Amino acid sequence: YDPSRGASFAAFDMIYRAAQHWLFPIIVELCRGQYLLGAAGAIGAAQLFDLSILTAMERSLASQLIIVPFLYYPVFFTFTGVMQGLTFEEGLDRAKQNFVPLMKRNLLFWIPVQYVQFCYIPTELQIPFLSCAGLAWTFILSIMAGSAKKYSSDEPEHDTYCVIGTESECVIPEEELFPPVMFDDFNESDLSNAQLKVSQEEATSTTSIKEKEVI
């Protein structure tokens, strides 16, 4: 368990959940389905969609395509990077490597969740509903971009634990591949004595077998 990592996630999540109380009323006020309805009308398909469905989808897209890429992730990478001890350059490198994969999963996870939120959940219960969904999302976020150690010049480039030595990205130092063997007190006379003892034991064993066969 990394205390700085856990603290950075807890602090960020609390700040962002508080910000949602201010952001969502703005989205609700500005997005009433008029933009998607206009787009559908432009292709002659306005009569195919219910306004409430278009409103929920429009608010979901506004949240995921405006707030998330331009506010949520910049604050996330900056805030958690600073709390985990990254420099600006290290934090920027972390954001570059993780933004696109995270954004893809973000859209797959949150567009359906927020569609349900805006379409079916009463306004006063939307933040509690998002907090429950956010718990599951925090696990995904932590797995994909939670640790900042591999981006820090003060930490090893990997933090994979080597149990059997075949794990992905597992690196075992050469000096740890085999247990150390002490040769300081070892010499040729010891080797000769050991070989002589083994030969004597083999000869004794062979003699005993022959005697038993004669009997």
mmCIF file of C-alpha atoms in Angstrom:
data_model
loop_
_atom_site.group_PDB
_atom_site.id
_atom_site.type_symbol
_atom_site.label_atom_id
_atom_site.label_comp_id
_atom_site.label_asym_id
_atom_site.label_seq_id
_atom_site.Cartn_x
_atom_site.Cartn_y
_atom_site.Cartn_z
ATOM 1 C CA TYR A 1 0.000 0.000 0.000
ATOM 2 C CA ASP A 2 1.306 3.436 -1.013
ATOM 3 C CA PRO A 3 0.042 6.115 1.439
ATOM 4 C CA SER A 4 0.796 9.051 -0.886
ATOM 5 C CA ARG A 5 -1.050 7.344 -3.733
ATOM 6 C CA GLY A 6 -4.082 6.630 -1.560
ATOM 7 C CA ALA A 7 -4.117 10.162 -0.149
ATOM 8 C CA SER A 8 -3.848 11.729 -3.615
ATOM 9 C CA PHE A 9 -6.845 9.758 -4.878
ATOM 10 C CA ALA A 10 -8.964 10.474 -1.808
ATOM 11 C CA ALA A 11 -8.213 14.198 -1.913
ATOM 12 C CA PHE A 12 -8.794 14.497 -5.659
ATOM 13 C CA ASP A 13 -12.076 12.591 -5.522
ATOM 14 C CA MET A 14 -13.415 14.774 -2.713
ATOM 15 C CA ILE A 15 -12.496 17.967 -4.574
ATOM 16 C CA TYR A 16 -14.019 16.817 -7.849
ATOM 17 C CA ARG A 17 -17.245 15.570 -6.240
ATOM 18 C CA ALA A 18 -17.614 18.988 -4.610
ATOM 19 C CA ALA A 19 -17.004 20.679 -7.979
ATOM 20 C CA GLN A 20 -19.784 18.596 -9.547
ATOM 21 C CA HIS A 21 -22.330 20.340 -7.318
ATOM 22 C CA TRP A 22 -21.417 23.538 -9.163
ATOM 23 C CA LEU A 23 -20.845 22.094 -12.648
ATOM 24 C CA PHE A 24 -23.941 19.950 -13.130
ATOM 25 C CA PRO A 25 -26.518 22.732 -12.648
ATOM 26 C CA ILE A 26 -24.731 24.612 -15.440
ATOM 27 C CA ILE A 27 -24.905 21.564 -17.726
ATOM 28 C CA VAL A 28 -28.579 21.026 -16.882
ATOM 29 C CA GLU A 29 -29.369 24.669 -17.615
ATOM 30 C CA LEU A 30 -27.510 24.910 -20.910
ATOM 31 C CA CYS A 31 -28.177 21.462 -22.366
ATOM 32 C CA ARG A 32 -31.878 20.810 -22.886
ATOM 33 C CA GLY A 33 -31.617 18.674 -26.015
ATOM 34 C CA GLN A 34 -31.799 21.614 -28.404
ATOM 35 C CA TYR A 35 -28.412 20.959 -30.009
ATOM 36 C CA LEU A 36 -28.960 17.271 -30.774
ATOM 37 C CA LEU A 37 -32.551 18.011 -31.810
ATOM 38 C CA GLY A 38 -31.260 20.609 -34.246
ATOM 39 C CA ALA A 39 -28.694 18.141 -35.614
ATOM 40 C CA ALA A 40 -31.392 15.491 -36.010
ATOM 41 C CA GLY A 41 -33.665 18.024 -37.694
ATOM 42 C CA ALA A 42 -30.938 18.902 -40.159
ATOM 43 C CA ILE A 43 -31.045 15.357 -41.511
ATOM 44 C CA GLY A 44 -34.816 15.095 -41.279
ATOM 45 C CA ALA A 45 -34.845 12.730 -38.311
ATOM 46 C CA ALA A 46 -36.114 14.980 -35.513
ATOM 47 C CA GLN A 47 -39.413 13.101 -35.275
ATOM 48 C CA LEU A 48 -37.581 9.855 -34.528
ATOM 49 C CA PHE A 49 -36.231 10.981 -31.142
ATOM 50 C CA ASP A 50 -37.880 11.864 -27.871
ATOM 51 C CA LEU A 51 -36.691 15.186 -26.473
ATOM 52 C CA SER A 52 -36.022 13.703 -23.011
ATOM 53 C CA ILE A 53 -33.684 11.113 -24.526
ATOM 54 C CA LEU A 54 -31.840 13.768 -26.528
ATOM 55 C CA THR A 55 -31.562 15.932 -23.416
ATOM 56 C CA ALA A 56 -29.999 13.135 -21.356
ATOM 57 C CA MET A 57 -27.571 12.259 -24.149
ATOM 58 C CA GLU A 58 -26.648 15.898 -24.720
ATOM 59 C CA ARG A 59 -25.847 16.431 -21.048
ATOM 60 C CA SER A 60 -23.811 13.209 -20.952
ATOM 61 C CA LEU A 61 -21.779 14.252 -23.985
ATOM 62 C CA ALA A 62 -21.246 17.748 -22.593
ATOM 63 C CA SER A 63 -19.844 16.244 -19.412
ATOM 64 C CA GLN A 64 -17.650 13.649 -21.118
ATOM 65 C CA LEU A 65 -16.415 15.643 -24.121
ATOM 66 C CA ILE A 66 -15.932 19.048 -22.479
ATOM 67 C CA ILE A 67 -15.546 18.801 -18.709
ATOM 68 C CA VAL A 68 -13.617 15.501 -18.570
ATOM 69 C CA PRO A 69 -10.830 16.160 -21.129
ATOM 70 C CA PHE A 70 -10.416 19.865 -20.376
ATOM 71 C CA LEU A 71 -10.932 19.961 -16.613
ATOM 72 C CA TYR A 72 -11.111 16.528 -14.977
ATOM 73 C CA TYR A 73 -7.951 14.940 -16.383
ATOM 74 C CA PRO A 74 -5.705 18.027 -16.293
ATOM 75 C CA VAL A 75 -6.572 18.474 -12.612
ATOM 76 C CA PHE A 76 -6.233 14.731 -11.942
ATOM 77 C CA PHE A 77 -2.745 14.374 -13.426
ATOM 78 C CA THR A 78 -1.520 17.635 -11.869
ATOM 79 C CA PHE A 79 -2.979 17.066 -8.409
ATOM 80 C CA THR A 80 -2.082 13.393 -7.981
ATOM 81 C CA GLY A 81 1.341 13.908 -9.584
ATOM 82 C CA VAL A 82 2.257 16.687 -7.146
ATOM 83 C CA MET A 83 1.019 14.693 -4.153
ATOM 84 C CA GLN A 84 3.080 11.682 -5.277
ATOM 85 C CA GLY A 85 6.224 13.774 -5.696
ATOM 86 C CA LEU A 86 6.499 14.146 -9.479
ATOM 87 C CA THR A 87 8.127 17.101 -11.161
ATOM 88 C CA PHE A 88 6.257 19.010 -13.884
ATOM 89 C CA GLU A 89 8.106 17.132 -16.645
ATOM 90 C CA GLU A 90 7.455 13.749 -15.025
ATOM 91 C CA GLY A 91 3.784 14.567 -14.541
ATOM 92 C CA LEU A 92 3.496 15.679 -18.157
ATOM 93 C CA ASP A 93 5.070 12.430 -19.357
ATOM 94 C CA ARG A 94 2.613 10.465 -17.216
ATOM 95 C CA ALA A 95 -0.313 12.391 -18.695
ATOM 96 C CA LYS A 96 0.883 11.870 -22.277
ATOM 97 C CA GLN A 97 1.177 8.118 -21.825
ATOM 98 C CA ASN A 98 -2.126 7.609 -20.014
ATOM 99 C CA PHE A 99 -4.566 10.218 -21.342
ATOM 100 C CA VAL A 100 -5.739 8.476 -24.530
ATOM 101 C CA PRO A 101 -6.188 4.967 -23.006
ATOM 102 C CA LEU A 102 -7.983 6.484 -20.011
ATOM 103 C CA MET A 103 -10.205 8.657 -22.184
ATOM 104 C CA LYS A 104 -11.337 5.633 -24.204
ATOM 105 C CA ARG A 105 -12.307 3.713 -21.075
ATOM 106 C CA ASN A 106 -13.817 6.852 -19.608
ATOM 107 C CA LEU A 107 -16.247 7.183 -22.531
ATOM 108 C CA LEU A 108 -17.179 3.500 -22.453
ATOM 109 C CA PHE A 109 -17.864 3.607 -18.718
ATOM 110 C CA TRP A 110 -19.309 7.059 -18.087
ATOM 111 C CA ILE A 111 -21.526 7.813 -21.099
ATOM 112 C CA PRO A 112 -23.963 4.976 -20.186
ATOM 113 C CA VAL A 113 -23.732 5.854 -16.486
ATOM 114 C CA GLN A 114 -24.408 9.536 -17.040
ATOM 115 C CA TYR A 115 -27.174 8.825 -19.522
ATOM 116 C CA VAL A 116 -28.951 6.900 -16.743
ATOM 117 C CA GLN A 117 -28.147 9.735 -14.351
ATOM 118 C CA PHE A 118 -29.620 12.524 -16.466
ATOM 119 C CA CYS A 119 -32.535 10.475 -17.821
ATOM 120 C CA TYR A 120 -33.781 8.566 -14.787
ATOM 121 C CA ILE A 121 -32.194 9.845 -11.560
ATOM 122 C CA PRO A 122 -33.835 12.793 -9.742
ATOM 123 C CA THR A 123 -31.639 15.902 -9.578
ATOM 124 C CA GLU A 124 -31.190 15.738 -5.802
ATOM 125 C CA LEU A 125 -29.939 12.138 -6.030
ATOM 126 C CA GLN A 126 -27.582 12.520 -8.958
ATOM 127 C CA ILE A 127 -24.447 13.290 -6.925
ATOM 128 C CA PRO A 128 -24.954 10.277 -4.564
ATOM 129 C CA PHE A 129 -25.560 8.109 -7.642
ATOM 130 C CA LEU A 130 -22.338 9.385 -9.248
ATOM 131 C CA SER A 131 -20.410 8.826 -6.030
ATOM 132 C CA CYS A 132 -21.339 5.127 -6.089
ATOM 133 C CA ALA A 133 -20.419 4.811 -9.764
ATOM 134 C CA GLY A 134 -17.259 6.811 -9.083
ATOM 135 C CA LEU A 135 -16.097 4.202 -6.578
ATOM 136 C CA ALA A 136 -15.959 1.594 -9.337
ATOM 137 C CA TRP A 137 -14.299 4.078 -11.677
ATOM 138 C CA THR A 138 -11.656 4.912 -9.061
ATOM 139 C CA PHE A 139 -10.516 1.280 -9.085
ATOM 140 C CA ILE A 140 -10.116 1.436 -12.871
ATOM 141 C CA LEU A 141 -8.299 4.757 -12.665
ATOM 142 C CA SER A 142 -5.997 3.527 -9.912
ATOM 143 C CA ILE A 143 -5.046 0.385 -11.850
ATOM 144 C CA MET A 144 -4.313 2.281 -15.060
ATOM 145 C CA ALA A 145 -2.702 5.500 -13.842
ATOM 146 C CA GLY A 146 -2.629 5.449 -10.055
ATOM 147 C CA SER A 147 1.047 4.841 -9.407
ATOM 148 C CA ALA A 148 3.457 7.600 -10.360
ATOM 149 C CA LYS A 149 6.601 5.741 -9.276
ATOM 150 C CA LYS A 150 7.672 4.582 -12.726
ATOM 151 C CA TYR A 151 7.621 8.183 -13.970
ATOM 152 C CA SER A 152 9.801 9.478 -11.129
ATOM 153 C CA SER A 153 13.568 9.716 -11.508
ATOM 154 C CA ASP A 154 13.862 8.981 -7.788
ATOM 155 C CA GLU A 155 12.217 5.565 -8.051
ATOM 156 C CA PRO A 156 13.005 2.370 -9.980
ATOM 157 C CA GLU A 157 11.606 2.206 -13.505
ATOM 158 C CA HIS A 158 9.327 -0.688 -12.527
ATOM 159 C CA ASP A 159 7.478 -1.721 -9.408
ATOM 160 C CA THR A 160 6.563 -5.272 -10.450
ATOM 161 C CA TYR A 161 7.076 -7.805 -7.696
ATOM 162 C CA CYS A 162 9.028 -10.849 -8.875
ATOM 163 C CA VAL A 163 7.603 -13.998 -7.301
ATOM 164 C CA ILE A 164 8.681 -16.703 -9.736
ATOM 165 C CA GLY A 165 10.648 -14.516 -12.121
ATOM 166 C CA THR A 166 8.333 -14.817 -15.132
ATOM 167 C CA GLU A 167 5.951 -11.931 -14.415
ATOM 168 C CA SER A 168 5.505 -9.237 -17.068
ATOM 169 C CA GLU A 169 8.114 -6.449 -16.663
ATOM 170 C CA CYS A 170 9.776 -8.388 -13.856
ATOM 171 C CA VAL A 171 13.479 -7.544 -13.705
ATOM 172 C CA ILE A 172 15.832 -9.578 -11.522
ATOM 173 C CA PRO A 173 19.334 -8.146 -10.998
ATOM 174 C CA GLU A 174 22.062 -10.446 -12.286
ATOM 175 C CA GLU A 175 23.635 -10.790 -8.879
ATOM 176 C CA GLU A 176 20.339 -12.138 -7.510
ATOM 177 C CA LEU A 177 19.827 -14.843 -10.133
ATOM 178 C CA PHE A 178 21.845 -17.377 -8.138
ATOM 179 C CA PRO A 179 22.605 -17.577 -4.410
ATOM 180 C CA PRO A 180 26.080 -16.418 -3.456
ATOM 181 C CA VAL A 181 28.699 -19.159 -3.055
ATOM 182 C CA MET A 182 31.692 -18.675 -0.814
ATOM 183 C CA PHE A 183 34.993 -19.928 -2.273
ATOM 184 C CA ASP A 184 37.353 -18.203 0.142
ATOM 185 C CA ASP A 185 38.251 -21.393 2.071
ATOM 186 C CA PHE A 186 38.045 -23.750 -0.890
ATOM 187 C CA ASN A 187 41.289 -25.162 -2.420
ATOM 188 C CA GLU A 188 42.536 -28.021 -4.618
ATOM 189 C CA SER A 189 43.466 -30.287 -1.678
ATOM 190 C CA ASP A 190 39.859 -30.182 -0.467
ATOM 191 C CA LEU A 191 38.701 -31.238 -3.929
ATOM 192 C CA SER A 192 41.203 -34.112 -4.040
ATOM 193 C CA ASN A 193 40.191 -35.344 -0.589
ATOM 194 C CA ALA A 194 36.522 -35.198 -1.562
ATOM 195 C CA GLN A 195 37.141 -37.149 -4.766
ATOM 196 C CA LEU A 196 39.195 -39.762 -2.891
ATOM 197 C CA LYS A 197 36.447 -40.198 -0.304
ATOM 198 C CA VAL A 198 33.813 -40.683 -3.019
ATOM 199 C CA SER A 199 36.016 -43.269 -4.781
ATOM 200 C CA GLN A 200 36.549 -45.183 -1.542
ATOM 201 C CA GLU A 201 32.812 -45.225 -0.847
ATOM 202 C CA GLU A 202 32.079 -46.476 -4.368
ATOM 203 C CA ALA A 203 34.733 -49.234 -4.045
ATOM 204 C CA THR A 204 33.327 -50.351 -0.693
ATOM 205 C CA SER A 205 29.805 -50.433 -2.130
ATOM 206 C CA THR A 206 30.951 -52.483 -5.169
ATOM 207 C CA THR A 207 32.802 -54.996 -2.930
ATOM 208 C CA SER A 208 29.727 -55.467 -0.749
ATOM 209 C CA ILE A 209 27.537 -56.168 -3.763
ATOM 210 C CA LYS A 210 30.000 -58.773 -5.150
ATOM 211 C CA GLU A 211 30.196 -60.540 -1.771
ATOM 212 C CA LYS A 212 26.404 -60.781 -1.627
ATOM 213 C CA GLU A 213 26.293 -62.203 -5.155
ATOM 214 C CA VAL A 214 28.888 -64.908 -4.201
ATOM 215 C CA ILE A 215 26.904 -65.875 -1.141
#
